Amino acid sequence: REDDLQSIFDAIPDGIVFTDLERKIARMNTGMVSLFGYDIDELVGNTTARLYERADDYEWLGQVRFNLPDADKLKLFEVIFRRKDGSTFVGETHSTAVNSADGQLLGFIGVTKDISERQKSEEKLELAASVFTHAREGIMIPDANALIEQHRH
């Protein structure tokens, strides 16, 4: 049963980490290995602080994130993380407290996805939209059948 649970955990490509009440890593999936470049034994037993680019972000999560109103607890947030090799990436993260069946706080679980490429694509789209909006010349955008989809004059 334990092996099955780990297999399910590892089937998810995003990084998933479960920490104890002191935010020490108790369990993680192979998505975390791929995302951060650390082996599991390098992280288990250590706090997640080493995964953040800035200590402020780690502190903020500990002091604020887990004390938000219920309506805000499910919101995604973006944090800059640091990999083992020192490179950084923007991670879209969701984290929440984990309670036992009787309501006792067991720890915290976090799910992180690298959104660096998505952000770059969004920036390019925003630039293209700005050029289109502010152009003084006429611009036509045809579809695959050479029909005009949009125009600006």
GROMACS .gro file of N, CA and C in nm:
model
  459
    1ARG      N    1   0.083  -0.120   0.000
    1ARG     CA    2   0.000   0.000   0.000
    1ARG      C    3   0.087   0.126   0.000
    2GLU      N    4   0.193   0.127   0.077
    2GLU     CA    5   0.285   0.242   0.081
    2GLU      C    6   0.349   0.264  -0.056
    3ASP      N    7   0.388   0.155  -0.123
    3ASP     CA    8   0.447   0.165  -0.257
    3ASP      C    9   0.346   0.220  -0.356
    4ASP      N   10   0.220   0.178  -0.343
    4ASP     CA   11   0.115   0.228  -0.432
    4ASP      C   12   0.096   0.378  -0.414
    5LEU      N   13   0.096   0.422  -0.289
    5LEU     CA   14   0.081   0.564  -0.261
    5LEU      C   15   0.196   0.644  -0.321
    6GLN      N   16   0.318   0.595  -0.308
    6GLN     CA   17   0.433   0.665  -0.365
    6GLN      C   18   0.424   0.666  -0.517
    7SER      N   19   0.377   0.559  -0.578
    7SER     CA   20   0.361   0.554  -0.724
    7SER      C   21   0.260   0.657  -0.771
    8ILE      N   22   0.152   0.671  -0.697
    8ILE     CA   23   0.051   0.773  -0.732
    8ILE      C   24   0.113   0.912  -0.719
    9PHE      N   25   0.182   0.934  -0.612
    9PHE     CA   26   0.251   1.060  -0.583
    9PHE      C   27   0.349   1.094  -0.695
   10ASP      N   28   0.426   0.995  -0.738
   10ASP     CA   29   0.529   1.016  -0.841
   10ASP      C   30   0.472   1.030  -0.982
   11ALA      N   31   0.349   0.985  -1.002
   11ALA     CA   32   0.287   0.997  -1.135
   11ALA      C   33   0.252   1.140  -1.169
   12ILE      N   34   0.249   1.227  -1.072
   12ILE     CA   35   0.217   1.368  -1.093
   12ILE      C   36   0.345   1.441  -1.131
   13PRO      N   37   0.348   1.509  -1.247
   13PRO     CA   38   0.472   1.571  -1.292
   13PRO      C   39   0.513   1.696  -1.213
   14ASP      N   40   0.418   1.764  -1.151
   14ASP     CA   41   0.452   1.882  -1.071
   14ASP      C   42   0.526   1.838  -0.945
   15GLY      N   43   0.601   1.931  -0.887
   15GLY     CA   44   0.670   1.901  -0.763
   15GLY      C   45   0.574   1.903  -0.646
   16ILE      N   46   0.574   1.797  -0.567
   16ILE     CA   47   0.488   1.790  -0.449
   16ILE      C   48   0.576   1.760  -0.329
   17VAL      N   49   0.555   1.838  -0.224
   17VAL     CA   50   0.632   1.820  -0.102
   17VAL      C   51   0.538   1.822   0.017
   18PHE      N   52   0.562   1.732   0.113
   18PHE     CA   53   0.489   1.732   0.239
   18PHE      C   54   0.590   1.760   0.349
   19THR      N   55   0.558   1.860   0.432
   19THR     CA   56   0.648   1.896   0.541
   19THR      C   57   0.580   1.876   0.675
   20ASP      N   58   0.663   1.861   0.777
   20ASP     CA   59   0.610   1.851   0.913
   20ASP      C   60   0.577   1.992   0.964
   21LEU      N   61   0.544   2.004   1.090
   21LEU     CA   62   0.504   2.133   1.147
   21LEU      C   63   0.618   2.234   1.152
   22GLU      N   64   0.741   2.187   1.148
   22GLU     CA   65   0.858   2.276   1.145
   22GLU      C   66   0.902   2.307   1.003
   23ARG      N   67   0.821   2.263   0.906
   23ARG     CA   68   0.846   2.282   0.763
   23ARG      C   69   0.969   2.206   0.715
   24LYS      N   70   0.999   2.096   0.783
   24LYS     CA   71   1.104   2.005   0.737
   24LYS      C   72   1.039   1.904   0.643
   25ILE      N   73   1.107   1.876   0.535
   25ILE     CA   74   1.052   1.788   0.432
   25ILE      C   75   1.045   1.645   0.484
   26ALA      N   76   0.923   1.592   0.483
   26ALA     CA   77   0.901   1.455   0.528
   26ALA      C   78   0.886   1.361   0.410
   27ARG      N   79   0.835   1.415   0.301
   27ARG     CA   80   0.810   1.333   0.182
   27ARG      C   81   0.802   1.423   0.060
   28MET      N   82   0.846   1.371  -0.053
   28MET     CA   83   0.837   1.446  -0.178
   28MET      C   84   0.826   1.349  -0.294
   29ASN      N   85   0.782   1.399  -0.408
   29ASN     CA   86   0.771   1.312  -0.525
   29ASN      C   87   0.889   1.333  -0.619
   30THR      N   88   0.894   1.252  -0.723
   30THR     CA   89   1.004   1.265  -0.820
   30THR      C   90   0.991   1.392  -0.902
   31GLY      N   91   0.872   1.452  -0.905
   31GLY     CA   92   0.856   1.583  -0.970
   31GLY      C   93   0.942   1.688  -0.903
   32MET      N   94   0.958   1.679  -0.772
   32MET     CA   95   1.046   1.771  -0.699
   32MET      C   96   1.192   1.749  -0.738
   33VAL      N   97   1.229   1.625  -0.757
   33VAL     CA   98   1.366   1.593  -0.800
   33VAL      C   99   1.393   1.657  -0.936
   34SER      N  100   1.300   1.639  -1.029
   34SER     CA  101   1.316   1.696  -1.163
   34SER      C  102   1.317   1.848  -1.160
   35LEU      N  103   1.231   1.906  -1.081
   35LEU     CA  104   1.216   2.051  -1.077
   35LEU      C  105   1.334   2.121  -1.012
   36PHE      N  106   1.385   2.065  -0.903
   36PHE     CA  107   1.488   2.133  -0.825
   36PHE      C  108   1.628   2.075  -0.842
   37GLY      N  109   1.640   1.952  -0.891
   37GLY     CA  110   1.771   1.893  -0.913
   37GLY      C  111   1.834   1.826  -0.792
   38TYR      N  112   1.765   1.824  -0.682
   38TYR     CA  113   1.816   1.756  -0.563
   38TYR      C  114   1.768   1.612  -0.563
   39ASP      N  115   1.848   1.522  -0.507
   39ASP     CA  116   1.801   1.387  -0.481
   39ASP      C  117   1.711   1.392  -0.358
   40ILE      N  118   1.623   1.296  -0.346
   40ILE     CA  119   1.530   1.293  -0.233
   40ILE      C  120   1.604   1.296  -0.100
   41ASP      N  121   1.711   1.217  -0.088
   41ASP     CA  122   1.783   1.211   0.040
   41ASP      C  123   1.856   1.341   0.074
   42GLU      N  124   1.875   1.430  -0.024
   42GLU     CA  125   1.937   1.559   0.003
   42GLU      C  126   1.839   1.658   0.067
   43LEU      N  127   1.710   1.635   0.048
   43LEU     CA  128   1.611   1.728   0.099
   43LEU      C  129   1.532   1.678   0.219
   44VAL      N  130   1.501   1.550   0.222
   44VAL     CA  131   1.421   1.497   0.332
   44VAL      C  132   1.493   1.524   0.464
   45GLY      N  133   1.418   1.581   0.559
   45GLY     CA  134   1.474   1.615   0.690
   45GLY      C  135   1.521   1.759   0.701
   46ASN      N  136   1.531   1.828   0.587
   46ASN     CA  137   1.570   1.969   0.585
   46ASN      C  138   1.448   2.056   0.561
   47THR      N  139   1.455   2.182   0.602
   47THR     CA  140   1.344   2.273   0.575
   47THR      C  141   1.342   2.308   0.427
   48THR      N  142   1.229   2.359   0.384
   48THR     CA  143   1.215   2.400   0.244
   48THR      C  144   1.284   2.534   0.216
   49ALA      N  145   1.344   2.595   0.315
   49ALA     CA  146   1.408   2.726   0.297
   49ALA      C  147   1.510   2.725   0.184
   50ARG      N  148   1.583   2.617   0.166
   50ARG     CA  149   1.687   2.612   0.063
   50ARG      C  150   1.629   2.616  -0.079
   51LEU      N  151   1.499   2.598  -0.093
   51LEU     CA  152   1.436   2.597  -0.225
   51LEU      C  153   1.396   2.736  -0.273
   52TYR      N  154   1.400   2.833  -0.185
   52TYR     CA  155   1.356   2.968  -0.220
   52TYR      C  156   1.475   3.054  -0.258
   53GLU      N  157   1.454   3.143  -0.355
   53GLU     CA  158   1.560   3.237  -0.390
   53GLU      C  159   1.585   3.335  -0.275
   54ARG      N  160   1.477   3.379  -0.212
   54ARG     CA  161   1.487   3.479  -0.106
   54ARG      C  162   1.434   3.423   0.026
   55ALA      N  163   1.504   3.449   0.132
   55ALA     CA  164   1.460   3.406   0.265
   55ALA      C  165   1.327   3.472   0.301
   56ASP      N  166   1.304   3.594   0.250
   56ASP     CA  167   1.178   3.665   0.279
   56ASP      C  168   1.058   3.586   0.233
   57ASP      N  169   1.067   3.522   0.116
   57ASP     CA  170   0.955   3.444   0.065
   57ASP      C  171   0.927   3.324   0.155
   58TYR      N  172   1.031   3.260   0.201
   58TYR     CA  173   1.016   3.147   0.292
   58TYR      C  174   0.949   3.192   0.422
   59GLU      N  175   0.995   3.304   0.476
   59GLU     CA  176   0.938   3.357   0.600
   59GLU      C  177   0.792   3.397   0.579
   60TRP      N  178   0.764   3.461   0.465
   60TRP     CA  179   0.627   3.504   0.436
   60TRP      C  180   0.533   3.385   0.436
   61LEU      N  181   0.575   3.278   0.373
   61LEU     CA  182   0.490   3.158   0.369
   61LEU      C  183   0.462   3.107   0.510
   62GLY      N  184   0.563   3.106   0.592
   62GLY     CA  185   0.545   3.054   0.727
   62GLY      C  186   0.457   3.141   0.814
   63GLN      N  187   0.468   3.271   0.798
   63GLN     CA  188   0.395   3.363   0.885
   63GLN      C  189   0.258   3.402   0.831
   64VAL      N  190   0.246   3.413   0.699
   64VAL     CA  191   0.124   3.466   0.642
   64VAL      C  192   0.042   3.363   0.567
   65ARG      N  193   0.104   3.291   0.480
   65ARG     CA  194   0.033   3.203   0.387
   65ARG      C  195  -0.059   3.105   0.457
   66PHE      N  196  -0.017   3.045   0.564
   66PHE     CA  197  -0.098   2.943   0.630
   66PHE      C  198  -0.195   3.002   0.732
   67ASN      N  199  -0.201   3.134   0.740
   67ASN     CA  200  -0.295   3.201   0.830
   67ASN      C  201  -0.394   3.289   0.754
   68LEU      N  202  -0.412   3.262   0.626
   68LEU     CA  203  -0.503   3.339   0.543
   68LEU      C  204  -0.648   3.300   0.570
   69PRO      N  205  -0.742   3.391   0.539
   69PRO     CA  206  -0.884   3.354   0.548
   69PRO      C  207  -0.912   3.236   0.454
   70ASP      N  208  -1.013   3.157   0.486
   70ASP     CA  209  -1.045   3.038   0.407
   70ASP      C  210  -1.060   3.069   0.258
   71ALA      N  211  -1.120   3.182   0.224
   71ALA     CA  212  -1.143   3.217   0.084
   71ALA      C  213  -1.012   3.235   0.007
   72ASP      N  214  -0.906   3.273   0.076
   72ASP     CA  215  -0.777   3.297   0.011
   72ASP      C  216  -0.684   3.177   0.013
   73LYS      N  217  -0.716   3.076   0.091
   73LYS     CA  218  -0.626   2.961   0.107
   73LYS      C  219  -0.609   2.879  -0.020
   74LEU      N  220  -0.705   2.882  -0.109
   74LEU     CA  221  -0.697   2.801  -0.230
   74LEU      C  222  -0.632   2.875  -0.347
   75LYS      N  223  -0.598   3.001  -0.329
   75LYS     CA  224  -0.538   3.079  -0.437
   75LYS      C  225  -0.396   3.033  -0.467
   76LEU      N  226  -0.363   3.036  -0.596
   76LEU     CA  227  -0.226   3.008  -0.638
   76LEU      C  228  -0.142   3.132  -0.615
   77PHE      N  229  -0.015   3.114  -0.592
   77PHE     CA  230   0.075   3.228  -0.579
   77PHE      C  231   0.204   3.195  -0.650
   78GLU      N  232   0.278   3.299  -0.684
   78GLU     CA  233   0.404   3.283  -0.756
   78GLU      C  234   0.521   3.318  -0.666
   79VAL      N  235   0.623   3.235  -0.671
   79VAL     CA  236   0.744   3.254  -0.591
   79VAL      C  237   0.863   3.222  -0.680
   80ILE      N  238   0.973   3.291  -0.656
   80ILE     CA  239   1.097   3.258  -0.727
   80ILE      C  240   1.173   3.156  -0.644
   81PHE      N  241   1.198   3.042  -0.706
   81PHE     CA  242   1.268   2.933  -0.639
   81PHE      C  243   1.410   2.920  -0.693
   82ARG      N  244   1.494   2.850  -0.617
   82ARG     CA  245   1.632   2.826  -0.656
   82ARG      C  246   1.658   2.676  -0.664
   83ARG      N  247   1.714   2.634  -0.778
   83ARG     CA  248   1.751   2.493  -0.797
   83ARG      C  249   1.886   2.463  -0.732
   84LYS      N  250   1.919   2.337  -0.726
   84LYS     CA  251   2.046   2.294  -0.670
   84LYS      C  252   2.164   2.359  -0.743
   85ASP      N  253   2.152   2.374  -0.876
   85ASP     CA  254   2.261   2.432  -0.954
   85ASP      C  255   2.269   2.585  -0.943
   86GLY      N  256   2.180   2.646  -0.865
   86GLY     CA  257   2.182   2.790  -0.844
   86GLY      C  258   2.090   2.868  -0.937
   87SER      N  259   2.042   2.805  -1.044
   87SER     CA  260   1.951   2.874  -1.134
   87SER      C  261   1.816   2.895  -1.064
   88THR      N  262   1.743   2.994  -1.112
   88THR     CA  263   1.614   3.024  -1.050
   88THR      C  264   1.502   3.007  -1.152
   89PHE      N  265   1.381   2.993  -1.101
   89PHE     CA  266   1.263   2.985  -1.186
   89PHE      C  267   1.144   3.036  -1.108
   90VAL      N  268   1.043   3.081  -1.183
   90VAL     CA  269   0.919   3.125  -1.122
   90VAL      C  270   0.829   3.003  -1.108
   91GLY      N  271   0.786   2.978  -0.987
   91GLY     CA  272   0.699   2.864  -0.960
   91GLY      C  273   0.560   2.911  -0.922
   92GLU      N  274   0.461   2.848  -0.982
   92GLU     CA  275   0.323   2.869  -0.942
   92GLU      C  276   0.295   2.763  -0.837
   93THR      N  277   0.256   2.806  -0.719
   93THR     CA  278   0.248   2.716  -0.606
   93THR      C  279   0.113   2.723  -0.535
   94HIS      N  280   0.070   2.609  -0.492
   94HIS     CA  281  -0.046   2.599  -0.406
   94HIS      C  282  -0.002   2.524  -0.283
   95SER      N  283  -0.037   2.574  -0.168
   95SER     CA  284   0.000   2.503  -0.046
   95SER      C  285  -0.116   2.510   0.053
   96THR      N  286  -0.122   2.411   0.136
   96THR     CA  287  -0.229   2.406   0.235
   96THR      C  288  -0.187   2.322   0.354
   97ALA      N  289  -0.254   2.345   0.464
   97ALA     CA  290  -0.232   2.265   0.584
   97ALA      C  291  -0.299   2.128   0.564
   98VAL      N  292  -0.239   2.027   0.626
   98VAL     CA  293  -0.295   1.892   0.622
   98VAL      C  294  -0.332   1.854   0.765
   99ASN      N  295  -0.459   1.816   0.783
   99ASN     CA  296  -0.509   1.778   0.914
   99ASN      C  297  -0.546   1.631   0.916
  100SER      N  298  -0.534   1.570   1.033
  100SER     CA  299  -0.575   1.430   1.050
  100SER      C  300  -0.728   1.424   1.052
  101ALA      N  301  -0.782   1.305   1.054
  101ALA     CA  302  -0.927   1.286   1.056
  101ALA      C  303  -0.990   1.351   1.179
  102ASP      N  304  -0.916   1.360   1.289
  102ASP     CA  305  -0.971   1.424   1.410
  102ASP      C  306  -0.936   1.573   1.420
  103GLY      N  307  -0.881   1.630   1.312
  103GLY     CA  308  -0.856   1.773   1.307
  103GLY      C  309  -0.720   1.819   1.354
  104GLN      N  310  -0.633   1.727   1.391
  104GLN     CA  311  -0.499   1.763   1.437
  104GLN      C  312  -0.412   1.802   1.317
  105LEU      N  313  -0.341   1.915   1.328
  105LEU     CA  314  -0.252   1.960   1.221
  105LEU      C  315  -0.133   1.865   1.210
  106LEU      N  316  -0.116   1.806   1.091
  106LEU     CA  317  -0.007   1.712   1.067
  106LEU      C  318   0.113   1.777   1.000
  107GLY      N  319   0.087   1.876   0.916
  107GLY     CA  320   0.194   1.941   0.841
  107GLY      C  321   0.136   2.019   0.726
  108PHE      N  322   0.217   2.037   0.622
  108PHE     CA  323   0.177   2.119   0.509
  108PHE      C  324   0.215   2.049   0.379
  109ILE      N  325   0.132   2.068   0.279
  109ILE     CA  326   0.164   2.012   0.147
  109ILE      C  327   0.170   2.127   0.048
  110GLY      N  328   0.267   2.121  -0.041
  110GLY     CA  329   0.282   2.222  -0.145
  110GLY      C  330   0.299   2.155  -0.280
  111VAL      N  331   0.238   2.216  -0.381
  111VAL     CA  332   0.249   2.169  -0.519
  111VAL      C  333   0.303   2.286  -0.601
  112THR      N  334   0.413   2.261  -0.673
  112THR     CA  335   0.479   2.366  -0.749
  112THR      C  336   0.498   2.326  -0.895
  113LYS      N  337   0.472   2.423  -0.983
  113LYS     CA  338   0.491   2.405  -1.127
  113LYS      C  339   0.579   2.520  -1.177
  114ASP      N  340   0.678   2.487  -1.260
  114ASP     CA  341   0.763   2.588  -1.321
  114ASP      C  342   0.683   2.658  -1.431
  115ILE      N  343   0.661   2.789  -1.415
  115ILE     CA  344   0.583   2.863  -1.515
  115ILE      C  345   0.669   2.965  -1.591
  116SER      N  346   0.800   2.948  -1.588
  116SER     CA  347   0.890   3.042  -1.655
  116SER      C  348   0.859   3.056  -1.803
  117GLU      N  349   0.842   2.944  -1.873
  117GLU     CA  350   0.814   2.949  -2.017
  117GLU      C  351   0.678   3.012  -2.044
  118ARG      N  352   0.581   2.980  -1.962
  118ARG     CA  353   0.448   3.040  -1.979
  118ARG      C  354   0.456   3.191  -1.962
  119GLN      N  355   0.533   3.238  -1.865
  119GLN     CA  356   0.548   3.381  -1.844
  119GLN      C  357   0.615   3.449  -1.964
  120LYS      N  358   0.717   3.385  -2.020
  120LYS     CA  359   0.783   3.441  -2.138
  120LYS      C  360   0.685   3.452  -2.254
  121SER      N  361   0.603   3.351  -2.275
  121SER     CA  362   0.502   3.354  -2.382
  121SER      C  363   0.401   3.464  -2.359
  122GLU      N  364   0.358   3.481  -2.235
  122GLU     CA  365   0.263   3.587  -2.202
  122GLU      C  366   0.322   3.724  -2.228
  123GLU      N  367   0.450   3.742  -2.195
  123GLU     CA  368   0.516   3.870  -2.220
  123GLU      C  369   0.522   3.900  -2.370
  124LYS      N  370   0.550   3.798  -2.451
  124LYS     CA  371   0.554   3.818  -2.596
  124LYS      C  372   0.415   3.853  -2.650
  125LEU      N  373   0.312   3.789  -2.598
  125LEU     CA  374   0.175   3.820  -2.640
  125LEU      C  375   0.137   3.962  -2.602
  126GLU      N  376   0.176   4.004  -2.482
  126GLU     CA  377   0.146   4.140  -2.437
  126GLU      C  378   0.218   4.242  -2.526
  127LEU      N  379   0.341   4.214  -2.563
  127LEU     CA  380   0.415   4.304  -2.651
  127LEU      C  381   0.347   4.312  -2.788
  128ALA      N  382   0.310   4.198  -2.844
  128ALA     CA  383   0.242   4.197  -2.974
  128ALA      C  384   0.110   4.273  -2.967
  129ALA      N  385   0.035   4.256  -2.860
  129ALA     CA  386  -0.092   4.327  -2.844
  129ALA      C  387  -0.068   4.476  -2.834
  130SER      N  388   0.037   4.516  -2.765
  130SER     CA  389   0.069   4.658  -2.752
  130SER      C  390   0.107   4.717  -2.888
  131VAL      N  391   0.188   4.644  -2.964
  131VAL     CA  392   0.226   4.691  -3.098
  131VAL      C  393   0.101   4.705  -3.185
  132PHE      N  394   0.014   4.608  -3.181
  132PHE     CA  395  -0.109   4.610  -3.260
  132PHE      C  396  -0.197   4.728  -3.219
  133THR      N  397  -0.210   4.752  -3.091
  133THR     CA  398  -0.295   4.859  -3.040
  133THR      C  399  -0.241   4.997  -3.072
  134HIS      N  400  -0.111   5.012  -3.067
  134HIS     CA  401  -0.051   5.145  -3.081
  134HIS      C  402   0.007   5.172  -3.220
  135ALA      N  403  -0.011   5.083  -3.312
  135ALA     CA  404   0.044   5.102  -3.447
  135ALA      C  405  -0.028   5.217  -3.518
  136ARG      N  406   0.046   5.298  -3.590
  136ARG     CA  407  -0.012   5.407  -3.668
  136ARG      C  408  -0.044   5.361  -3.810
  137GLU      N  409   0.023   5.256  -3.854
  137GLU     CA  410  -0.001   5.202  -3.987
  137GLU      C  411  -0.113   5.100  -3.980
  138GLY      N  412  -0.167   5.066  -4.094
  138GLY     CA  413  -0.270   4.964  -4.101
  138GLY      C  414  -0.209   4.826  -4.082
  139ILE      N  415  -0.276   4.742  -4.005
  139ILE     CA  416  -0.231   4.605  -3.982
  139ILE      C  417  -0.350   4.512  -4.006
  140MET      N  418  -0.326   4.406  -4.083
  140MET     CA  419  -0.429   4.306  -4.106
  140MET      C  420  -0.374   4.171  -4.064
  141ILE      N  421  -0.458   4.092  -4.002
  141ILE     CA  422  -0.418   3.959  -3.957
  141ILE      C  423  -0.510   3.859  -4.025
  142PRO      N  424  -0.457   3.784  -4.122
  142PRO     CA  425  -0.541   3.683  -4.190
  142PRO      C  426  -0.540   3.550  -4.114
  143ASP      N  427  -0.646   3.473  -4.133
  143ASP     CA  428  -0.649   3.339  -4.076
  143ASP      C  429  -0.584   3.243  -4.176
  144ALA      N  430  -0.590   3.114  -4.152
  144ALA     CA  431  -0.526   3.014  -4.237
  144ALA      C  432  -0.582   3.013  -4.379
  145ASN      N  433  -0.705   3.064  -4.398
  145ASN     CA  434  -0.767   3.069  -4.531
  145ASN      C  435  -0.752   3.205  -4.597
  146ALA      N  436  -0.664   3.289  -4.544
  146ALA     CA  437  -0.636   3.424  -4.594
  146ALA      C  438  -0.754   3.518  -4.578
  147LEU      N  439  -0.846   3.487  -4.487
  147LEU     CA  440  -0.955   3.577  -4.456
  147LEU      C  441  -0.912   3.668  -4.341
  148ILE      N  442  -0.950   3.792  -4.346
  148ILE     CA  443  -0.909   3.887  -4.245
  148ILE      C  444  -0.982   3.860  -4.114
  149GLU      N  445  -0.906   3.831  -4.009
  149GLU     CA  446  -0.965   3.808  -3.878
  149GLU      C  447  -0.973   3.937  -3.799
  150GLN      N  448  -0.868   4.016  -3.804
  150GLN     CA  449  -0.863   4.143  -3.732
  150GLN      C  450  -0.793   4.245  -3.819
  151HIS      N  451  -0.828   4.368  -3.796
  151HIS     CA  452  -0.754   4.475  -3.864
  151HIS      C  453  -0.751   4.597  -3.775
  152ARG      N  454  -0.650   4.677  -3.798
  152ARG     CA  455  -0.633   4.802  -3.723
  152ARG      C  456  -0.595   4.906  -3.826
  153HIS      N  457  -0.667   5.014  -3.825
  153HIS     CA  458  -0.635   5.123  -3.920
  153HIS      C  459  -0.633   5.256  -3.852
   0.00000   0.00000   0.00000
